[in-house]
Every structure is written in structure tokens, then in C-alpha cells.
Amino acid sequence: MVFSADEMMASVAARELADGDVVFVGIGLPNLACNLARATHAPNLVLIYESGAVGATPSRLPVSIGDPALVTGSLMVCGMADVFQCFLQNGRIEVGFLGGAQVDRWGNINTTVIGDYAHPTVRLPGSGGATEIAAHARRTLIVAKLGPRTFPEQVDFVTSPGHRYRGTPRSAFRMPGQGPVTVITDKGVLEADAKSGELVLAALYPGVSVSEVRAGVGWPLMARTTLREIAPPTARELQLLRDVLDPDRLYLKG
Amino acid sequence: MVFSADEMMASVAARELADGDVVFVGIGLPNLACNLARATHAPNLVLIYESGAVGATPSRLPVSIGDPALVTGSLMVCGMADVFQCFLQNGRIEVGFLGGAQVDRWGNINTTVIGDYAHPTVRLPGSGGATEIAAHARRTLIVAKLGPRTFPEQVDFVTSPGHRYRGTPRSAFRMPGQGPVTVITDKGVLEADAKSGELVLAALYPGVSVSEVRAGVGWPLMARTTLREIAPPTARELQLLRDVLDPDRLYLKG
Amino acid sequence: MTDSASKVLSMHDAIARYVHDGDTVVIEGFTHLICFAAGHEIIRQRRRDLTLARLTPDLIYDQMIAAGCARKLIFSWAGNPGVGSLHAFRRATEGAAPSLELEEYSHFGMVARFSAGAARLPFWTMRDYAGTDLPRANPAIKNVVCPYTGEQLATVPALNPDVTIIHAQRADAAGNTQIWGLVGVQKEAAFASQRVIVVVEELVDTAVIRADPNRTLIPGVIVSGVVVEPWGAHPSYAQGFYDRDNEFYVGWEKISRDPARLTGYLDEFVLGVEDRSGYLARHPGLVERLRASQQVCAGVNYGF
Amino acid sequence: MTDSASKVLSMHDAIARYVHDGDTVVIEGFTHLICFAAGHEIIRQRRRDLTLARLTPDLIYDQMIAAGCARKLIFSWAGNPGVGSLHAFRRATEGAAPSLELEEYSHFGMVARFSAGAARLPFWTMRDYAGTDLPRANPAIKNVVCPYTGEQLATVPALNPDVTIIHAQRADAAGNTQIWGLVGVQKEAAFASQRVIVVVEELVDTAVIRADPNRTLIPGVIVSGVVVEPWGAHPSYAQGFYDRDNEFYVGWEKISRDPARLTGYLDEFVLGVEDRSGYLARHPGLVERLRASQQVCAGVNYGF
């Protein structure tokens, strides 16, 4: 069956979520993945948006994390001080989704600047809540398409902490969360090595070779001795994504 | 006209309040005084209770600071974290009313223990919000009846800060509020001396002598060179107190 | 963890499952929504060595102290509001050999301890306690220096109870809880706690919660159990359901003054009954006397 | 200071009286209730050297930056939500000679700065920023050692704006303000501020506020002025009044990319109109297209 990279990534991300998980989610593919999980194996997933909407069940695809559809019919609306202190810093968030302009060898994410901070060639939006999500969510999932510019050996600016910062391992910073344990790309899945914290190739999508993945990463990517092969989206997953969750292809672009 | 000490104290306390003041108030005489002020010269007084009720206009005389009548029809109900941080510590409270089992020469208040802290002869309720009210309200008004046991030279335990603590002047502690500037008793009014912070006799009630006041104070009470004579409750004040504000004599006891 | 999995259980089972000997237990609610029903069940199940914490111990902790449940009390104002003393508390704390350990703050200090606990920070910063004896009485009150201004500020340590019990007007079966009227420090106490028991006047469909999400104070994701116990806050009150029983508070003065009478009260109204319905059966006329009047506000539009 | 003294004035007069050159200005509202009407009036009155602060600068600060009002920006996420970049912001911050000074935090850091400001504490403590470059980019992010555990925690300094502008569904003439739907960090920003301007969709009698006091987010005692400006948050939204104008946000990409087009936009829709009614007159069909549907929740009982 034919499917796009976005559809594959959304399906793989959905399968990473367990029923009952409390998920800190943004818009786009992560939002699609959460709603796909809710519609399949995780009906009791609780979605929390940094805007303060808890347990949202939007009647339309939200176009921003502050969409009014996330409020109407939600379980709770709280102030952002509560979102960050009582939910996130409190340790109530099991999974946090993050993306980024750059993701490096150690899972550090850059959403701040390309180039020098004081005189950037590209000024990116900045952290938003990503810095604290990467520190506090029990597990962080990164969703990003492969490419040497997106996956450099080292990011230009560390906005969200990965597993090693300027040579110091994450453990030294005593962060509550495990950090980015899984990176869902358009060709396969990278995982942080339990010991070193370095991102390594753990699973391939159907018909993808290791060299194809390596071509999209800016450092000598190591691979697990046995690579999992990930099943393609099921007919049910594709039907939900295409007909129910994003019929207008707002986020399922390619 | 005949009037009781409680009626005099309530009237004097009411006159201390300016229209528009934001007042942190408890139950009892201070509550009566605030409502008397609202009914006379200060219709725009805003009453805040530590329970979180803001701008209450109770339909009955509240029997506790958490009375449901303080909620129904109030302008705002907020959590106690907001009461203490956003209103009191923020500096929004002009006047705070306090009472106490003991008030000493420097305006320190004791509502914690009589005797030794570890083995008290009388265990009093403790601070409640009094400690922070005395620190943060721009002005603190104390309402208490004279008596050597109530007005000792030094309190057994400093629950709420006055103008001098163990020889150190209040100014050294850099507290936002002025502290207890006025003490309204059953025989006259004491005021904190602007320089020393010591409580001195500033005004007498009709027919009261300086020696009568001194007999109710446990230290050699100094008096201002010219003592104000305070007018008795007006017929209007008495009518409001007796017929409207406390017809059942819940707080106007003697 | 969610709004479809039911957490509803009986008060007996909730206390048996979530409150253990030696626990730090918080029954919060400032005058409003104090869960006497839970306190009575803790007494019936004879829990011991509890550290009881709340701003105002009120009559419920006076009863639990008298019943021998408490080893220690963490508090900020221990009186009978508008009446006078808590005499069981006083007997346990006055004189040469106090039997109850005390850890004492001001209201702001207790609120700050719960706030730190809810944020999972080890401490909270305040501008307080200067020029008072409280830090001498309680060495847990410390100081920190501001990294920007250099000024010294007061700190209190986080309070993270083993279990917090919150009474509320309504919740769904998953524990998504809505409270109106005074909300005190319940949100902070619940988020600070390892376990949360919500006791409600009314169990409602999740649709009722979802119709007005801004009213939700405590999310189901932090709630362990939901108990449906109408009138469970008597003699305190539930805004919109029943008034405070001031007669009872006034009457407690005589009862608590006399240890024998207090024991008699516990025997008759707590140990002498099976549960809350038994308690209510011993208060004929209560419902008629205290039921709230109707003052329903208008709704707001959540449409878009 | 009170609910009987009216603070109602026009947007023109509110900005003229309460917003001055060089001020630190906050127009808060997270996606919801962003007061574009106030931002446009600030542009019309040609305020200069402002320090603009808010979590998400959004289109309104992109417009104010393009109009030359801003000297400095304090923020945590500067994008066009769901669309892409804020190009006026990028032009002012990229390359060899940025013209706009930046002070950058994460969302939590900005929330913490307002929280400290609202509590009138000099700083706020967080568990954040370890292992990131943010403290190097912003030396205002510091550390404090816990007096209990000895661990090192991050701090941010209090933010106390000169003026904070809050858009809300309704308020009375004294500024007692009720908001539902997303409430973001408006309460903290308002309490942190020296002056507060409340802009409302609907001016209501105080009786409406008093009928549901738990909905009040901002008390009149901290409000300087009240402006009645229906549709004043467009193209952002007001829950229960009108939907977000996503087409406008999407369309902003093309406008802001081209400095000439951006200037043209400001000339036509901001400088070219007298006030908000003039702005609305230039958006025919807006009201019909975005007016909210009716999803009114039930009220609750405040009786006792």
C-alpha cells in the first residue's frame, strides 16, 4: 500500500504512546499521532497543551496550541503557571513531543538560532516550552525528517537539553526526565544509547537501507547490532489519518 | 448618651478608615468597624478576608472569616496563595486589623503562647495570617482592651512584628509595612512614636483620665504633650451598630 | 489516570487503601469543605502515629487528636473559629509534658509549603518572619539570599503529604473535580500529595465537567480515589449545598472542654456509627435546617 | 479603587494616559485574548523606545516592531503560530547589525518572571535550564542554592512592567474582570504591573460580576482603566465571542515578508483609521465569518 513519510511518522509516533499516558503535545504531526493513538490502542490518553487545556477532545483539527477548540469540552483549563509548575515540573507528564530545526548526536535540540547567537544568520522562534519539556517529561519523543542540516554533529545552540552538554553527561545535571529517548524520522527510528546517550539507529522503515539513514545524519551514525523493521501504517491507521484526523492535509503534506 | 466600650472601639476604628482603602479584615469588632465605615464615610471600602473573599458585602453578620455569606455576592474569590502573594505581599493592602492576647511596649503582638514555648501555660491559636499582615499591610490597627496582662512591657512570644525586636528597630528588618501605628483600646488610643516606635498615649475617650489608661498598661506609658479627646459615638453610629450591623449583640458584648 | 476509568469507592475502602499508620495526612479546606466524614472514618479505622497537617486544625483535628490518631501537628492557626479554643489540642500541648509534637507556621508559611510541594521544588521564598519568634520556635523556617538584589528572604520547606483529602461539590468518576466558593489551598495541597482522595457531594457525568472546564480545580490525573459522600463536610459547609452548622461549632466548646464528654461524643457520633449515613441518622432535622438556598449564577459561552 | 468608581475611558485616552515612551509594556494573552486594538493605538500614538514583553510576541508585536515602537523585546517564543516566522522580528534581529535588543527565556521562565513580579519577590525559583545555552545567551538566568537540600536551582528575576494590557470577555466599570477559556499568565502579569488597562468585549453591571465571583481573574483594585472595545482582540479570538482568524495569520506570512507590503498594511489598517471601529469597517464580513457559536454552560449555586 502506498503511504507518505508523514503518514508513516504519525503512525510510528502513535505506537510509542501507551494507554493512559499523560502527554504534553504541540500541534502538527505529534497532535495527529496522539489522536491516532486515542482512536486505536490508547483511548485513555490525556493530552495537555502548554496553553493550559487539559484533556482536550477538539471538534476540529487545532491550528494552534491555543485553539479555542482545545478549550471547549476539555476536562480542565488552568493557568500557565500551573501547567509548568503543577503538571510539568511536578513530574506528571509521561511523554513530551518535540521537534526542532537541528537535532544533534546527543539529542540536543536547537530552536533558537542558526549561526552565532548575537548575529544569527537565521533567527528561529526560540524555546517556547521545549527547554522545560526536555528536562521534565519522563520521556521525550523527537519527530523530525532526516537531513545533514537538520541532524548535525553539534547544534549551533542548545535550546533543549539532550544527553550530553559540552562534554558533560545529562546525569550530572540531575534532570527529572530521561530526555529524548526516541527520534522518529522519515526513514527510521533513532534511540539514545542507554550508556553513552548518543543517538544510534535502532529501527528501519520498510525498504530503507542503513546507508540511506546515514546519508541524512551529520555524524558517523552507529547502528544497533540487530535493527528492528517497523511495520508500515495499517489500513486502519491510514484510513483514520486521511479520512478522519486530517482530511484537509493540514499536516500530512508529504 | 450611654454607650459601651465595644461600641466606642468600633466607632473609633471605623473613623480610622479612609474611603477606598483596601482593608484586610477579620471577624468581630474590626469587621463591625469596616461595615460601619462603609455605611457612613467610606462607602467604597474594599474588604479582603484571608479566606479569599474580596469585596464581600455579607447579607448576614459573618461568624467566621470563611463564612459563606462572604462569598455570595463578593467581587472575587481567589485562592489563599493569591491572597498572601498577590494582594498582601504585593503591597495592595492599606490597612490590616489585628488583635492579640498580648501587645507590648513596642507593638509586638503575641497570639502563640503564654509562658515558655515548649511548655506553655496557655497554648493560644497561633499566627494565622497575623505575622504577614503586620509585616506587609501599609498600616496595622490593633484593637484590644486595656489591662496589665494584655499590655505587658514585653510579650512572651513575638507572633507579629511591632517596632522593635530584641533591641533591633523595625527599620533594620526592611519590612514593607509601617506596622502597628495605632492601638484602639477601651479607654483611649495609643500610637507608635514615629522615632522610637514605642507605644504612647495619643488620645483619650470622654471622661477617661491618663492614670486610668496607665493602670491598664504594664510599662511606664508616655503620653503626647497634647492629648486629643475623641468624640463619643454619634447617634447615627450607635443606631447603625445596634439596629443594623449587630442587632443580636454577637460582637457588641460590653 | 483518565476520565473513563472509574475511581469511585466507599469511604471505608478509600481510607483503608490510601491512609496508613504513620502517614502525613492533609484534610484541607479553609472553613469551607472540610471533610469531617473522612476524619471520622480515619478515627473508626484507628489509624495511629499520623502527622496531621492543615492551616486550621479546626474541630476535625481536635477530634482526631482526642481519638489518639495524631503524633504530630503541622499548622498555622489552631482555634475554634469565632468561638474560642480547641481543648483536646490544648490538653495535648500545654504544661510540662506535651503529648503532641508541633511544627508551626503562619498561614502564608503553610500556603508556601504546599505551593513548593505542588511545584516539586524543595523550598518556597517569602518576605516574612523578620522580627518575630517564629523562626526560633521552628528551625525549618530559614533564609535565602536573592541572587539579584543580595537581600535576605525567608524560606519554608516543601510539604509533600502522603495523602491529601479534598471535599468538593462535584467530580466525575475519574476525579476531575470542580469547586466554587472558597478554594483555600486545596489545589496546591492536592498537587503536592503522593495520593489524593476526592470526596464529593455529587458524582456527575464527565460531560458536566467538560461543559465548564475553567471550574475544574483538581484534574483526575492526580486523583487516586473518588468517594461520594453527601453532607460529608458537616459541620463545615459546602457552598450551594448546605450552610455551616454554627450551633455545632459553638457547642463544641463545652464538649471539648471535658475529656469525658468528648469521649462520649466520639463514642456516639463516630465510633458508634458505621458510616456517614449512620452519622446523619443521628442528626434529625439537620438537612432541613442547613440546606442551602438557591442563588444560581448564569452560565458563560464556550462556543467559538 | 472600588466597584462604584468608574474607570471607563476610550482606547485613545487609555493609551495616552497610561503608556509612555520608554515604558516596559506587556500585552498578554496566550493565543487567546491578545489585544490588537491596544497595540494599534500605541502605533497610532507613535510611542517609541518601548520594551515589549510577552511570551509569544505574535503578530501584534511584529507590527509594533515594524512600526518602530520597540527598542527591546523580552520573550520566549517568537513565531507565527501554526504558520511560520514573524518577519519584521527576524529582520530586526538577524545578521551583522540587529536593531532590536533581545532578552530571551523559555515559556516557564517568562511565567516565573511574572509570578515573581506579582508576588513582589525579586526572583523566582525553577528546576530548568541545566545543560542548555540559554543562561549563556541571557545572564539574567542565575542560580540559587536550596537552604534545605543544598542543590542548585535556576532563578529568573521578577518582571514588573510599567503597564500591562489585558483583553477580557467582560468587566464592570471598576475593572473587576472575568475571563474564561485560556487564561495564560494574565493574572500574574496584571498583579506584577504598575498600571493595568483592561479592554473588554462587554462592559457589565457589577451585579454580573458578583453573581459568579469565582470567575473574576483580575480585581478592580489593581486596574487603572477600563476600555470597551468589542472585537478588539481580532485576529486573535475571544472564547464565546469570536473565533481566531486563521486566514489572517496565514496571510501575515506574505505581508510581513515584504517590508513594503507591511508598511502598506499599517498605513491602511492601523495608521489609516481613527480607531477600532474604523478598523472593523475595513473588514466587511468579519463579524459574520467569525462570530462564535452558542455553547453556554450551566450555572452553579452560590446559595448557603
PDB file of N, CA and C in Angstrom, chain C residues 12-73:
ATOM      1  N   HIS C  12     -14.984   3.837  53.449  1.00  0.00           N
ATOM      2  CA  HIS C  12     -14.255   2.806  54.190  1.00  0.00           C
ATOM      3  C   HIS C  12     -13.076   2.293  53.367  1.00  0.00           C
ATOM      4  N   ASP C  13     -13.345   1.955  52.127  1.00  0.00           N
ATOM      5  CA  ASP C  13     -12.282   1.395  51.284  1.00  0.00           C
ATOM      6  C   ASP C  13     -11.230   2.446  50.942  1.00  0.00           C
ATOM      7  N   ALA C  14     -11.652   3.690  50.757  1.00  0.00           N
ATOM      8  CA  ALA C  14     -10.690   4.750  50.418  1.00  0.00           C
ATOM      9  C   ALA C  14      -9.687   4.946  51.555  1.00  0.00           C
ATOM     10  N   ILE C  15     -10.185   5.010  52.788  1.00  0.00           N
ATOM     11  CA  ILE C  15      -9.292   5.202  53.940  1.00  0.00           C
ATOM     12  C   ILE C  15      -8.447   3.955  54.147  1.00  0.00           C
ATOM     13  N   ALA C  16      -9.062   2.778  54.011  1.00  0.00           N
ATOM     14  CA  ALA C  16      -8.314   1.521  54.209  1.00  0.00           C
ATOM     15  C   ALA C  16      -7.178   1.414  53.198  1.00  0.00           C
ATOM     16  N   ARG C  17      -7.448   1.841  51.973  1.00  0.00           N
ATOM     17  CA  ARG C  17      -6.463   1.667  50.906  1.00  0.00           C
ATOM     18  C   ARG C  17      -5.400   2.756  50.893  1.00  0.00           C
ATOM     19  N   TYR C  18      -5.794   4.008  51.192  1.00  0.00           N
ATOM     20  CA  TYR C  18      -4.876   5.129  50.932  1.00  0.00           C
ATOM     21  C   TYR C  18      -4.324   5.827  52.176  1.00  0.00           C
ATOM     22  N   VAL C  19      -4.846   5.513  53.369  1.00  0.00           N
ATOM     23  CA  VAL C  19      -4.346   6.154  54.591  1.00  0.00           C
ATOM     24  C   VAL C  19      -3.762   5.093  55.514  1.00  0.00           C
ATOM     25  N   HIS C  20      -2.458   5.222  55.792  1.00  0.00           N
ATOM     26  CA  HIS C  20      -1.774   4.201  56.585  1.00  0.00           C
ATOM     27  C   HIS C  20      -1.204   4.793  57.867  1.00  0.00           C
ATOM     28  N   ASP C  21      -0.993   3.939  58.882  1.00  0.00           N
ATOM     29  CA  ASP C  21      -0.358   4.394  60.121  1.00  0.00           C
ATOM     30  C   ASP C  21       0.957   5.082  59.789  1.00  0.00           C
ATOM     31  N   GLY C  22       1.210   6.217  60.458  1.00  0.00           N
ATOM     32  CA  GLY C  22       2.470   6.934  60.275  1.00  0.00           C
ATOM     33  C   GLY C  22       2.486   7.887  59.095  1.00  0.00           C
ATOM     34  N   ASP C  23       1.419   7.900  58.306  1.00  0.00           N
ATOM     35  CA  ASP C  23       1.356   8.797  57.159  1.00  0.00           C
ATOM     36  C   ASP C  23       1.277  10.268  57.575  1.00  0.00           C
ATOM     37  N   THR C  24       1.725  11.144  56.672  1.00  0.00           N
ATOM     38  CA  THR C  24       1.406  12.567  56.781  1.00  0.00           C
ATOM     39  C   THR C  24       0.109  12.791  56.017  1.00  0.00           C
ATOM     40  N   VAL C  25      -0.931  13.192  56.749  1.00  0.00           N
ATOM     41  CA  VAL C  25      -2.285  13.292  56.204  1.00  0.00           C
ATOM     42  C   VAL C  25      -2.754  14.738  56.209  1.00  0.00           C
ATOM     43  N   VAL C  26      -3.288  15.174  55.091  1.00  0.00           N
ATOM     44  CA  VAL C  26      -3.854  16.518  54.983  1.00  0.00           C
ATOM     45  C   VAL C  26      -5.328  16.418  54.618  1.00  0.00           C
ATOM     46  N   ILE C  27      -6.183  16.977  55.466  1.00  0.00           N
ATOM     47  CA  ILE C  27      -7.592  17.177  55.120  1.00  0.00           C
ATOM     48  C   ILE C  27      -7.749  18.681  54.994  1.00  0.00           C
ATOM     49  N   GLU C  28      -7.674  19.211  53.749  1.00  0.00           N
ATOM     50  CA  GLU C  28      -7.679  20.676  53.631  1.00  0.00           C
ATOM     51  C   GLU C  28      -9.096  21.232  53.466  1.00  0.00           C
ATOM     52  N   GLY C  29      -9.161  22.543  53.258  1.00  0.00           N
ATOM     53  CA  GLY C  29     -10.440  23.244  53.212  1.00  0.00           C
ATOM     54  C   GLY C  29     -10.451  24.329  54.269  1.00  0.00           C
ATOM     55  N   PHE C  30     -10.472  25.598  53.846  1.00  0.00           N
ATOM     56  CA  PHE C  30     -10.419  26.707  54.798  1.00  0.00           C
ATOM     57  C   PHE C  30     -11.841  27.101  55.183  1.00  0.00           C
ATOM     58  N   THR C  31     -12.293  26.609  56.340  1.00  0.00           N
ATOM     59  CA  THR C  31     -13.661  26.807  56.827  1.00  0.00           C
ATOM     60  C   THR C  31     -14.657  26.068  55.925  1.00  0.00           C
ATOM     61  N   HIS C  32     -14.481  26.217  54.623  1.00  0.00           N
ATOM     62  CA  HIS C  32     -15.350  25.629  53.607  1.00  0.00           C
ATOM     63  C   HIS C  32     -14.875  24.221  53.256  1.00  0.00           C
ATOM     64  N   LEU C  33     -15.805  23.274  53.069  1.00  0.00           N
ATOM     65  CA  LEU C  33     -15.471  21.950  52.513  1.00  0.00           C
ATOM     66  C   LEU C  33     -14.413  21.192  53.326  1.00  0.00           C
ATOM     67  N   ILE C  34     -14.554  21.177  54.630  1.00  0.00           N
ATOM     68  CA  ILE C  34     -13.663  20.372  55.481  1.00  0.00           C
ATOM     69  C   ILE C  34     -14.273  18.968  55.594  1.00  0.00           C
ATOM     70  N   CYS C  35     -13.533  17.949  55.191  1.00  0.00           N
ATOM     71  CA  CYS C  35     -14.135  16.615  55.098  1.00  0.00           C
ATOM     72  C   CYS C  35     -14.143  15.880  56.442  1.00  0.00           C
ATOM     73  N   PHE C  36     -15.129  16.213  57.286  1.00  0.00           N
ATOM     74  CA  PHE C  36     -15.291  15.520  58.566  1.00  0.00           C
ATOM     75  C   PHE C  36     -15.549  14.028  58.358  1.00  0.00           C
ATOM     76  N   ALA C  37     -16.250  13.684  57.283  1.00  0.00           N
ATOM     77  CA  ALA C  37     -16.566  12.267  57.042  1.00  0.00           C
ATOM     78  C   ALA C  37     -15.297  11.431  56.931  1.00  0.00           C
ATOM     79  N   ALA C  38     -14.279  11.964  56.264  1.00  0.00           N
ATOM     80  CA  ALA C  38     -13.015  11.230  56.130  1.00  0.00           C
ATOM     81  C   ALA C  38     -12.292  11.142  57.471  1.00  0.00           C
ATOM     82  N   GLY C  39     -12.292  12.258  58.210  1.00  0.00           N
ATOM     83  CA  GLY C  39     -11.652  12.249  59.527  1.00  0.00           C
ATOM     84  C   GLY C  39     -12.286  11.222  60.446  1.00  0.00           C
ATOM     85  N   HIS C  40     -13.613  11.133  60.400  1.00  0.00           N
ATOM     86  CA  HIS C  40     -14.320  10.161  61.257  1.00  0.00           C
ATOM     87  C   HIS C  40     -13.982   8.731  60.854  1.00  0.00           C
ATOM     88  N   GLU C  41     -13.867   8.478  59.559  1.00  0.00           N
ATOM     89  CA  GLU C  41     -13.531   7.116  59.117  1.00  0.00           C
ATOM     90  C   GLU C  41     -12.103   6.749  59.532  1.00  0.00           C
ATOM     91  N   ILE C  42     -11.198   7.758  59.507  1.00  0.00           N
ATOM     92  CA  ILE C  42      -9.819   7.516  59.973  1.00  0.00           C
ATOM     93  C   ILE C  42      -9.840   7.154  61.456  1.00  0.00           C
ATOM     94  N   ILE C  43     -10.698   7.831  62.215  1.00  0.00           N
ATOM     95  CA  ILE C  43     -10.831   7.507  63.648  1.00  0.00           C
ATOM     96  C   ILE C  43     -11.391   6.095  63.810  1.00  0.00           C
ATOM     97  N   ARG C  44     -12.423   5.776  63.018  1.00  0.00           N
ATOM     98  CA  ARG C  44     -13.032   4.435  63.123  1.00  0.00           C
ATOM     99  C   ARG C  44     -12.025   3.342  62.791  1.00  0.00           C
ATOM    100  N   GLN C  45     -11.179   3.595  61.829  1.00  0.00           N
ATOM    101  CA  GLN C  45     -10.189   2.571  61.442  1.00  0.00           C
ATOM    102  C   GLN C  45      -8.943   2.632  62.324  1.00  0.00           C
ATOM    103  N   ARG C  46      -9.003   3.486  63.352  1.00  0.00           N
ATOM    104  CA  ARG C  46      -7.973   3.565  64.387  1.00  0.00           C
ATOM    105  C   ARG C  46      -6.564   3.732  63.830  1.00  0.00           C
ATOM    106  N   ARG C  47      -6.406   4.655  62.861  1.00  0.00           N
ATOM    107  CA  ARG C  47      -5.066   4.971  62.379  1.00  0.00           C
ATOM    108  C   ARG C  47      -4.271   5.612  63.510  1.00  0.00           C
ATOM    109  N   ARG C  48      -2.968   5.348  63.535  1.00  0.00           N
ATOM    110  CA  ARG C  48      -2.108   5.842  64.599  1.00  0.00           C
ATOM    111  C   ARG C  48      -0.843   6.520  64.066  1.00  0.00           C
ATOM    112  N   ASP C  49      -0.211   7.324  64.919  1.00  0.00           N
ATOM    113  CA  ASP C  49       1.066   7.989  64.606  1.00  0.00           C
ATOM    114  C   ASP C  49       1.000   8.852  63.356  1.00  0.00           C
ATOM    115  N   LEU C  50      -0.164   9.408  63.073  1.00  0.00           N
ATOM    116  CA  LEU C  50      -0.290  10.271  61.900  1.00  0.00           C
ATOM    117  C   LEU C  50       0.347  11.627  62.179  1.00  0.00           C
ATOM    118  N   THR C  51       0.972  12.193  61.144  1.00  0.00           N
ATOM    119  CA  THR C  51       1.325  13.609  61.160  1.00  0.00           C
ATOM    120  C   THR C  51       0.194  14.325  60.449  1.00  0.00           C
ATOM    121  N   LEU C  52      -0.569  15.090  61.206  1.00  0.00           N
ATOM    122  CA  LEU C  52      -1.707  15.810  60.630  1.00  0.00           C
ATOM    123  C   LEU C  52      -1.272  17.208  60.236  1.00  0.00           C
ATOM    124  N   ALA C  53      -1.553  17.589  59.002  1.00  0.00           N
ATOM    125  CA  ALA C  53      -1.199  18.927  58.547  1.00  0.00           C
ATOM    126  C   ALA C  53      -2.413  19.609  57.936  1.00  0.00           C
ATOM    127  N   ARG C  54      -2.618  20.846  58.289  1.00  0.00           N
ATOM    128  CA  ARG C  54      -3.553  21.754  57.613  1.00  0.00           C
ATOM    129  C   ARG C  54      -3.408  23.122  58.254  1.00  0.00           C
ATOM    130  N   LEU C  55      -3.847  24.178  57.574  1.00  0.00           N
ATOM    131  CA  LEU C  55      -3.694  25.523  58.126  1.00  0.00           C
ATOM    132  C   LEU C  55      -4.417  25.635  59.464  1.00  0.00           C
ATOM    133  N   THR C  56      -5.692  25.248  59.457  1.00  0.00           N
ATOM    134  CA  THR C  56      -6.532  25.414  60.648  1.00  0.00           C
ATOM    135  C   THR C  56      -7.049  24.047  61.091  1.00  0.00           C
ATOM    136  N   PRO C  57      -6.400  23.445  62.103  1.00  0.00           N
ATOM    137  CA  PRO C  57      -6.801  22.097  62.548  1.00  0.00           C
ATOM    138  C   PRO C  57      -8.311  21.939  62.707  1.00  0.00           C
ATOM    139  N   ASP C  58      -8.967  23.007  63.212  1.00  0.00           N
ATOM    140  CA  ASP C  58     -10.421  23.002  63.300  1.00  0.00           C
ATOM    141  C   ASP C  58     -10.909  21.841  64.172  1.00  0.00           C
ATOM    142  N   LEU C  59     -12.211  21.670  64.226  1.00  0.00           N
ATOM    143  CA  LEU C  59     -12.790  20.635  65.090  1.00  0.00           C
ATOM    144  C   LEU C  59     -12.384  19.229  64.659  1.00  0.00           C
ATOM    145  N   ILE C  60     -12.179  19.027  63.370  1.00  0.00           N
ATOM    146  CA  ILE C  60     -11.925  17.663  62.903  1.00  0.00           C
ATOM    147  C   ILE C  60     -10.590  17.139  63.446  1.00  0.00           C
ATOM    148  N   TYR C  61      -9.553  18.012  63.456  1.00  0.00           N
ATOM    149  CA  TYR C  61      -8.270  17.535  64.006  1.00  0.00           C
ATOM    150  C   TYR C  61      -8.335  17.487  65.522  1.00  0.00           C
ATOM    151  N   ASP C  62      -9.139  18.367  66.147  1.00  0.00           N
ATOM    152  CA  ASP C  62      -9.331  18.277  67.603  1.00  0.00           C
ATOM    153  C   ASP C  62      -9.893  16.891  67.946  1.00  0.00           C
ATOM    154  N   GLN C  63     -10.826  16.420  67.132  1.00  0.00           N
ATOM    155  CA  GLN C  63     -11.427  15.099  67.354  1.00  0.00           C
ATOM    156  C   GLN C  63     -10.405  13.986  67.095  1.00  0.00           C
ATOM    157  N   MET C  64      -9.619  14.127  66.040  1.00  0.00           N
ATOM    158  CA  MET C  64      -8.630  13.091  65.712  1.00  0.00           C
ATOM    159  C   MET C  64      -7.512  13.041  66.739  1.00  0.00           C
ATOM    160  N   ILE C  65      -7.155  14.223  67.291  1.00  0.00           N
ATOM    161  CA  ILE C  65      -6.159  14.263  68.372  1.00  0.00           C
ATOM    162  C   ILE C  65      -6.731  13.563  69.600  1.00  0.00           C
ATOM    163  N   ALA C  66      -7.978  13.879  69.935  1.00  0.00           N
ATOM    164  CA  ALA C  66      -8.622  13.256  71.094  1.00  0.00           C
ATOM    165  C   ALA C  66      -8.740  11.745  70.919  1.00  0.00           C
ATOM    166  N   ALA C  67      -8.916  11.313  69.675  1.00  0.00           N
ATOM    167  CA  ALA C  67      -9.083   9.879  69.402  1.00  0.00           C
ATOM    168  C   ALA C  67      -7.748   9.140  69.341  1.00  0.00           C
ATOM    169  N   GLY C  68      -6.651   9.878  69.463  1.00  0.00           N
ATOM    170  CA  GLY C  68      -5.341   9.225  69.519  1.00  0.00           C
ATOM    171  C   GLY C  68      -4.730   8.910  68.170  1.00  0.00           C
ATOM    172  N   CYS C  69      -5.186   9.545  67.124  1.00  0.00           N
ATOM    173  CA  CYS C  69      -4.644   9.280  65.773  1.00  0.00           C
ATOM    174  C   CYS C  69      -3.337   9.999  65.513  1.00  0.00           C
ATOM    175  N   ALA C  70      -3.118  11.108  66.214  1.00  0.00           N
ATOM    176  CA  ALA C  70      -2.045  12.031  65.821  1.00  0.00           C
ATOM    177  C   ALA C  70      -0.805  11.937  66.682  1.00  0.00           C
ATOM    178  N   ARG C  71       0.346  11.928  66.035  1.00  0.00           N
ATOM    179  CA  ARG C  71       1.635  12.024  66.718  1.00  0.00           C
ATOM    180  C   ARG C  71       2.168  13.453  66.653  1.00  0.00           C
ATOM    181  N   LYS C  72       1.857  14.113  65.530  1.00  0.00           N
ATOM    182  CA  LYS C  72       2.415  15.435  65.279  1.00  0.00           C
ATOM    183  C   LYS C  72       1.408  16.283  64.518  1.00  0.00           C
ATOM    184  N   LEU C  73       1.469  17.598  64.728  1.00  0.00           N
ATOM    185  CA  LEU C  73       0.583  18.522  64.025  1.00  0.00           C
ATOM    186  C   LEU C  73       1.405  19.623  63.355  1.00  0.00           C
TER     187      LEU C  73
END
